[in-house]
Coordinates of N, CA, C and O in Angstrom, one line a residue:
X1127 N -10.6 15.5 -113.9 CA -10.5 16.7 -114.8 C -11.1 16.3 -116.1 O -10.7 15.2 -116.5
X1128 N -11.8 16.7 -116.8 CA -13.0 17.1 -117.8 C -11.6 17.3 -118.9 O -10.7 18.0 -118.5
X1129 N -11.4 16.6 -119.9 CA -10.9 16.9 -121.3 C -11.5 18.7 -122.2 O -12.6 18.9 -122.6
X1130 N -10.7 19.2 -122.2 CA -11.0 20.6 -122.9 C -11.0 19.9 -124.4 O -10.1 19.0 -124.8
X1131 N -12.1 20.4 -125.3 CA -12.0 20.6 -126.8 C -10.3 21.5 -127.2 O -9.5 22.2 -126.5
X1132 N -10.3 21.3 -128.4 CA -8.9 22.1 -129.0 C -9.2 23.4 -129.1 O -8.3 24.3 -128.9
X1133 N -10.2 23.7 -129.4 CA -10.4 25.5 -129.6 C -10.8 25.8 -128.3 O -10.5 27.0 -127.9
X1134 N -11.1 25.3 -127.7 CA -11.5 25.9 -126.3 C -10.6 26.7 -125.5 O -9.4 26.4 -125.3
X1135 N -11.3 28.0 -125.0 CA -10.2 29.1 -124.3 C -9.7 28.0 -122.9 O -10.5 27.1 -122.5
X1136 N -8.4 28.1 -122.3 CA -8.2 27.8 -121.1 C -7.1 28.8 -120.4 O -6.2 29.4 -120.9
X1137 N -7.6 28.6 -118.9 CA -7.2 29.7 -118.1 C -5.8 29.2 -117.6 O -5.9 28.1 -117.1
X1138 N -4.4 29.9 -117.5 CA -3.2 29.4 -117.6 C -2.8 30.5 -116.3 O -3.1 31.6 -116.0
X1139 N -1.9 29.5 -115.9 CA -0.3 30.3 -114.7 C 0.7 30.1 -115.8 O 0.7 29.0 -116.5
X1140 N 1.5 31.3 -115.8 CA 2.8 31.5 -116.3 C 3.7 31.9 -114.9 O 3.6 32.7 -113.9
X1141 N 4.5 31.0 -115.4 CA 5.9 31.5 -114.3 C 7.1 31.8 -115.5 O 6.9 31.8 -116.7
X1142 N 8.5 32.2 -114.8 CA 9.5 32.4 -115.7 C 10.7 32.0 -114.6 O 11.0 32.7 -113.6
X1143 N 11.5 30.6 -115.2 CA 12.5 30.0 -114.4 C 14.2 31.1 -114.6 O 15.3 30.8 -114.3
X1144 N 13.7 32.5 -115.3 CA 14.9 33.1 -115.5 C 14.8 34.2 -115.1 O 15.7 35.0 -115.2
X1145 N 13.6 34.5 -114.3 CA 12.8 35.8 -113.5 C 12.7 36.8 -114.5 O 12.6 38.0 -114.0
X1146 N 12.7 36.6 -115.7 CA 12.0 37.6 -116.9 C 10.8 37.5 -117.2 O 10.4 37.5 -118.4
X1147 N 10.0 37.4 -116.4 CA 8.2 37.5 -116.6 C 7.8 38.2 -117.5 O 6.9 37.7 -118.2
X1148 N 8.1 39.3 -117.9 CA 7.8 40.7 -118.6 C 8.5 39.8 -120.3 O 7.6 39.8 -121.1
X1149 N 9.5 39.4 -120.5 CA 10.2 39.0 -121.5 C 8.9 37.4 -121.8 O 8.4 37.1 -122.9
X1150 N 8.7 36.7 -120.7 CA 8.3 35.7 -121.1 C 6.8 35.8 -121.2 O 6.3 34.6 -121.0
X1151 N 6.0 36.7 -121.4 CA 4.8 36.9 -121.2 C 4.9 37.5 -122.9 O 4.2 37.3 -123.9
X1152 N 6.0 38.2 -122.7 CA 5.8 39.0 -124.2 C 6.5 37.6 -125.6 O 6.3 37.8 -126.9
X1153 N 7.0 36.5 -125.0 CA 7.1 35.2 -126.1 C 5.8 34.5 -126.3 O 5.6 33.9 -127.4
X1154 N 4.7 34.5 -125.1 CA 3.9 34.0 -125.0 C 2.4 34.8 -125.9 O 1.6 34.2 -126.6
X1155 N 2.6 36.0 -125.7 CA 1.5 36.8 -126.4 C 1.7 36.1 -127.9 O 0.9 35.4 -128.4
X1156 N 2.6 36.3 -128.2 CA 3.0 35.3 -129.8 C 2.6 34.0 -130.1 O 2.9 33.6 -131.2
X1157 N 1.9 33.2 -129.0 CA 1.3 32.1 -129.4 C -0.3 32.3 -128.7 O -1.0 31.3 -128.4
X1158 N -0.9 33.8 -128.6 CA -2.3 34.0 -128.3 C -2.4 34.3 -126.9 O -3.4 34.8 -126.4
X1159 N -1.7 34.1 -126.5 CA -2.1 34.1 -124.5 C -3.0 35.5 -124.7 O -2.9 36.2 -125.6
X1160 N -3.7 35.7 -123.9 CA -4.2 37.2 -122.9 C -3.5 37.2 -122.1 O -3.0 36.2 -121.8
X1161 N -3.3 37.9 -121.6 CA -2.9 38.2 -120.2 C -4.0 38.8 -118.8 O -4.7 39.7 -119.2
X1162 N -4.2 38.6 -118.1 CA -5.2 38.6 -117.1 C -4.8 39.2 -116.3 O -5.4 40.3 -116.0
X1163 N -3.4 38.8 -115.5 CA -3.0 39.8 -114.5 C -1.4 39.5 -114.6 O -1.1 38.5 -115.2
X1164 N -0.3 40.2 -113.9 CA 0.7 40.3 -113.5 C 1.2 40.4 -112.0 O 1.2 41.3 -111.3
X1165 N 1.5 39.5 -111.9 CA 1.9 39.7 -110.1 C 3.4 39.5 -110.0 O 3.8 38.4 -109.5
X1166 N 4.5 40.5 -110.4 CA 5.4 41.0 -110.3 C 5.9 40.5 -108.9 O 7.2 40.6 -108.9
X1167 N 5.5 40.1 -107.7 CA 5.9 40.3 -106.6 C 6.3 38.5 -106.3 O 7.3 38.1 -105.7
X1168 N 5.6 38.0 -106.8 CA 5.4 36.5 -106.7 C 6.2 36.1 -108.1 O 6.7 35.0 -107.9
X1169 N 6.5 36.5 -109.2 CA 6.5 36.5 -110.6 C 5.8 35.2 -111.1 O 6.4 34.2 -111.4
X1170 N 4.1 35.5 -111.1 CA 3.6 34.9 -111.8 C 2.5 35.6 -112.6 O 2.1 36.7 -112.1
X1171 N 2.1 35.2 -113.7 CA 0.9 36.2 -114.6 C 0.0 35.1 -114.8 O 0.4 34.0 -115.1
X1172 N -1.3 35.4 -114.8 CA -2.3 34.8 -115.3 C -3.2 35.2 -116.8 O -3.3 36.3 -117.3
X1173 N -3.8 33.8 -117.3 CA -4.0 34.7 -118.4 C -5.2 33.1 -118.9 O -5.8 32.1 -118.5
X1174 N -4.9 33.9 -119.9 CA -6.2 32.7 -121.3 C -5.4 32.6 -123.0 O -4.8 33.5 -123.6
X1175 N -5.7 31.3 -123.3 CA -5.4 30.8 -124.2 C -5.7 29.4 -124.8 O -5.6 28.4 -124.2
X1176 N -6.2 29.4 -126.1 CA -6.4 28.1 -126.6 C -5.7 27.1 -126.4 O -4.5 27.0 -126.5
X1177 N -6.5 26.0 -125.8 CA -6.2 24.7 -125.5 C -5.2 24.6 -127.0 O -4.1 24.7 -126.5
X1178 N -5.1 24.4 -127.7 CA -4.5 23.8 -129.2 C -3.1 24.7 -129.0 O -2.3 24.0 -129.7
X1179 N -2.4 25.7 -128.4 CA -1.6 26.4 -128.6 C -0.9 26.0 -127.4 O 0.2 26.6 -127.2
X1180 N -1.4 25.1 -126.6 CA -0.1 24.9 -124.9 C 0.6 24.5 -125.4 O 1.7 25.1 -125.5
X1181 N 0.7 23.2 -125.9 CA 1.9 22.5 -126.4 C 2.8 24.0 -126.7 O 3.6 24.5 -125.9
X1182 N 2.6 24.6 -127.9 CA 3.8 25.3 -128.3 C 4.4 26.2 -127.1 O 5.5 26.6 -126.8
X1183 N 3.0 26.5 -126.4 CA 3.6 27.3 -125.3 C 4.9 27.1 -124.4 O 5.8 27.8 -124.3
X1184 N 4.6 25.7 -123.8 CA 5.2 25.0 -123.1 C 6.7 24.6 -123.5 O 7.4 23.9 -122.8
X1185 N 7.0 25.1 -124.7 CA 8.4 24.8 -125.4 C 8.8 26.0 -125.5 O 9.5 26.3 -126.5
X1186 N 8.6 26.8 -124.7 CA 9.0 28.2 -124.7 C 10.0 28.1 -123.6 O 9.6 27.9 -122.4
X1187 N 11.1 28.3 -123.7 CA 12.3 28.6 -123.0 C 12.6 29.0 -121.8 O 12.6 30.3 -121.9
X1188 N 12.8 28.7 -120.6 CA 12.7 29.8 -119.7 C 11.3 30.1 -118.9 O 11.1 30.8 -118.0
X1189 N 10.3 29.3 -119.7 CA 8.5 29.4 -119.3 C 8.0 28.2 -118.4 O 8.7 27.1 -118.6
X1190 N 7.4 28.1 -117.8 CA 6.5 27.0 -117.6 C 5.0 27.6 -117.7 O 4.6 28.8 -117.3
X1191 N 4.3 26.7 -118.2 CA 2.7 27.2 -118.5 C 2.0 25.9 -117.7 O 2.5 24.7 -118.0
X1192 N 1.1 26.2 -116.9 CA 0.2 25.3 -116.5 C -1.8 25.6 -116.7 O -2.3 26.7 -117.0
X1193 N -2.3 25.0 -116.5 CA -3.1 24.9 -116.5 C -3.7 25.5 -115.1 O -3.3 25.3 -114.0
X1194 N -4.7 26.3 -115.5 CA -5.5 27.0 -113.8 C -6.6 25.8 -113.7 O -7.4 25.6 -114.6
X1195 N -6.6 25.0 -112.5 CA -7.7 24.6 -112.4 C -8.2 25.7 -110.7 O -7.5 26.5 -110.0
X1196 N -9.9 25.1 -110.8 CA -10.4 25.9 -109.7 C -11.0 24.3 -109.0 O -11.2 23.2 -109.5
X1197 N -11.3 24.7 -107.5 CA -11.6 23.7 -106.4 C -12.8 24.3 -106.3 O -13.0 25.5 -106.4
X1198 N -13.8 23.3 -106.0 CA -15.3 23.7 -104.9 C -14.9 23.6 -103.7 O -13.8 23.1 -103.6
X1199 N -15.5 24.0 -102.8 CA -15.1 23.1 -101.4 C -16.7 23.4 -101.2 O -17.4 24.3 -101.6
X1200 N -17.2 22.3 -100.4 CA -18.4 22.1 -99.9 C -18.8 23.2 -99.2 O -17.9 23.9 -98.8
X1201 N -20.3 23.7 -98.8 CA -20.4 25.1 -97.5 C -20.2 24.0 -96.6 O -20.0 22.8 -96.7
X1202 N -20.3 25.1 -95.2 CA -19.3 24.5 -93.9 C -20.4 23.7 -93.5 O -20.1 22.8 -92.8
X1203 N -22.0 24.0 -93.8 CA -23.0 23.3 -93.2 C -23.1 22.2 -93.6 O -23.9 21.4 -93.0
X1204 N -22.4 21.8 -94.8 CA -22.4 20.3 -95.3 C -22.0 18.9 -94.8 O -20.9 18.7 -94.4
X1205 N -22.8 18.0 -94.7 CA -23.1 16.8 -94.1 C -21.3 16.4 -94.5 O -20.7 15.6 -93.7
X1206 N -20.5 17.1 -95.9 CA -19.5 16.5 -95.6 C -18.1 17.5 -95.7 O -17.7 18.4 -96.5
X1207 N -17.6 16.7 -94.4 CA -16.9 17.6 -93.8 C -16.1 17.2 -92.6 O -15.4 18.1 -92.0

Protein backbone atom coordinates (compact mmCIF):
# COMPACT_ATOMS: atom_id res chain seq x y z
CA UNK A 1 0.00 0.00 0.00
CA UNK A 2 1.30 3.51 -1.34
CA UNK A 3 1.46 6.16 1.72
CA UNK A 4 -1.34 8.92 0.99
CA UNK A 5 -0.02 12.70 1.43
CA UNK A 6 -2.03 14.55 4.46
CA UNK A 7 -4.34 16.64 2.18
CA UNK A 8 -5.02 13.98 0.01
CA UNK A 9 -8.86 12.94 -0.52
CA UNK A 10 -9.31 9.11 0.60
CA UNK A 11 -12.09 6.80 0.00
CA UNK A 12 -13.50 5.39 3.46
CA UNK A 13 -16.22 2.46 4.84
CA UNK A 14 -18.11 3.64 7.74
CA UNK A 15 -19.77 1.17 9.78
CA UNK A 16 -21.71 1.91 13.13
CA UNK A 17 -21.04 -0.76 16.18
CA UNK A 18 -24.47 0.86 17.71
CA UNK A 19 -26.56 0.33 14.39
CA UNK A 20 -27.02 4.24 14.22
CA UNK A 21 -25.46 4.78 10.75
CA UNK A 22 -27.64 7.81 10.04
CA UNK A 23 -26.44 9.41 13.65
CA UNK A 24 -22.88 8.28 12.91
CA UNK A 25 -22.52 9.53 9.39
CA UNK A 26 -24.07 12.75 10.67
CA UNK A 27 -20.81 12.91 13.62
CA UNK A 28 -18.67 12.19 10.72
CA UNK A 29 -19.84 14.97 8.20
CA UNK A 30 -18.35 17.25 11.17
CA UNK A 31 -14.88 16.15 10.49
CA UNK A 32 -15.42 16.60 6.36
CA UNK A 33 -16.45 13.08 5.22
CA UNK A 34 -18.72 13.14 1.85
CA UNK A 35 -20.84 10.76 1.83
CA UNK A 36 -20.99 8.54 -1.35
CA UNK A 37 -23.56 6.06 -0.67
CA UNK A 38 -25.77 4.52 2.15
CA UNK A 39 -26.45 1.00 2.30
CA UNK A 40 -28.99 0.82 5.11
CA UNK A 41 -29.37 -2.86 4.50
CA UNK A 42 -25.83 -3.97 5.27
CA UNK A 43 -25.32 -0.64 7.55
CA UNK A 44 -22.45 0.48 5.88
CA UNK A 45 -21.85 4.14 3.97
CA UNK A 46 -19.24 4.96 1.76
CA UNK A 47 -17.66 8.12 1.31
CA UNK A 48 -14.38 10.53 0.97
CA UNK A 49 -12.31 12.40 3.26
CA UNK A 50 -8.93 13.89 4.02
CA UNK A 51 -6.31 11.68 4.90
CA UNK A 52 -5.32 14.35 7.89
CA UNK A 53 -8.85 14.06 9.47
CA UNK A 54 -9.08 9.82 9.97
CA UNK A 55 -7.36 9.97 13.06
CA UNK A 56 -10.11 12.24 14.55
CA UNK A 57 -12.50 10.26 12.68
CA UNK A 58 -11.69 7.14 14.14
CA UNK A 59 -12.20 8.43 17.82
CA UNK A 60 -15.65 8.82 17.01
CA UNK A 61 -17.75 6.66 19.30
CA UNK A 62 -19.66 4.01 18.16
CA UNK A 63 -17.73 4.41 14.42
CA UNK A 64 -15.32 2.44 12.84
CA UNK A 65 -13.73 4.25 9.65
CA UNK A 66 -11.57 2.23 7.42
CA UNK A 67 -9.82 2.86 4.56
CA UNK A 68 -11.41 1.62 0.92
CA UNK A 69 -8.65 -0.02 -0.78
CA UNK A 70 -9.40 -1.48 -4.46
CA UNK A 71 -7.83 -4.96 -5.93
CA UNK A 72 -6.64 -5.48 -9.74
CA UNK A 73 -7.05 -8.92 -10.55
CA UNK A 74 -5.19 -9.93 -13.65
CA UNK A 75 -7.60 -10.69 -17.11
CA UNK A 76 -8.36 -14.41 -17.12
CA UNK A 77 -6.06 -14.68 -20.38
CA UNK A 78 -3.08 -13.91 -18.13
CA UNK A 79 0.01 -16.04 -18.08
CA UNK A 80 -0.82 -15.63 -14.27
CA UNK A 81 -3.29 -17.41 -12.92
Amino acid sequence: MTKKKADEKVRVLITSSDGNLSAAITALEKHGLKVHSVMDAIGVATGEADESKLDAMRKTPGVTVEREDTVQLPPPDSAIQ
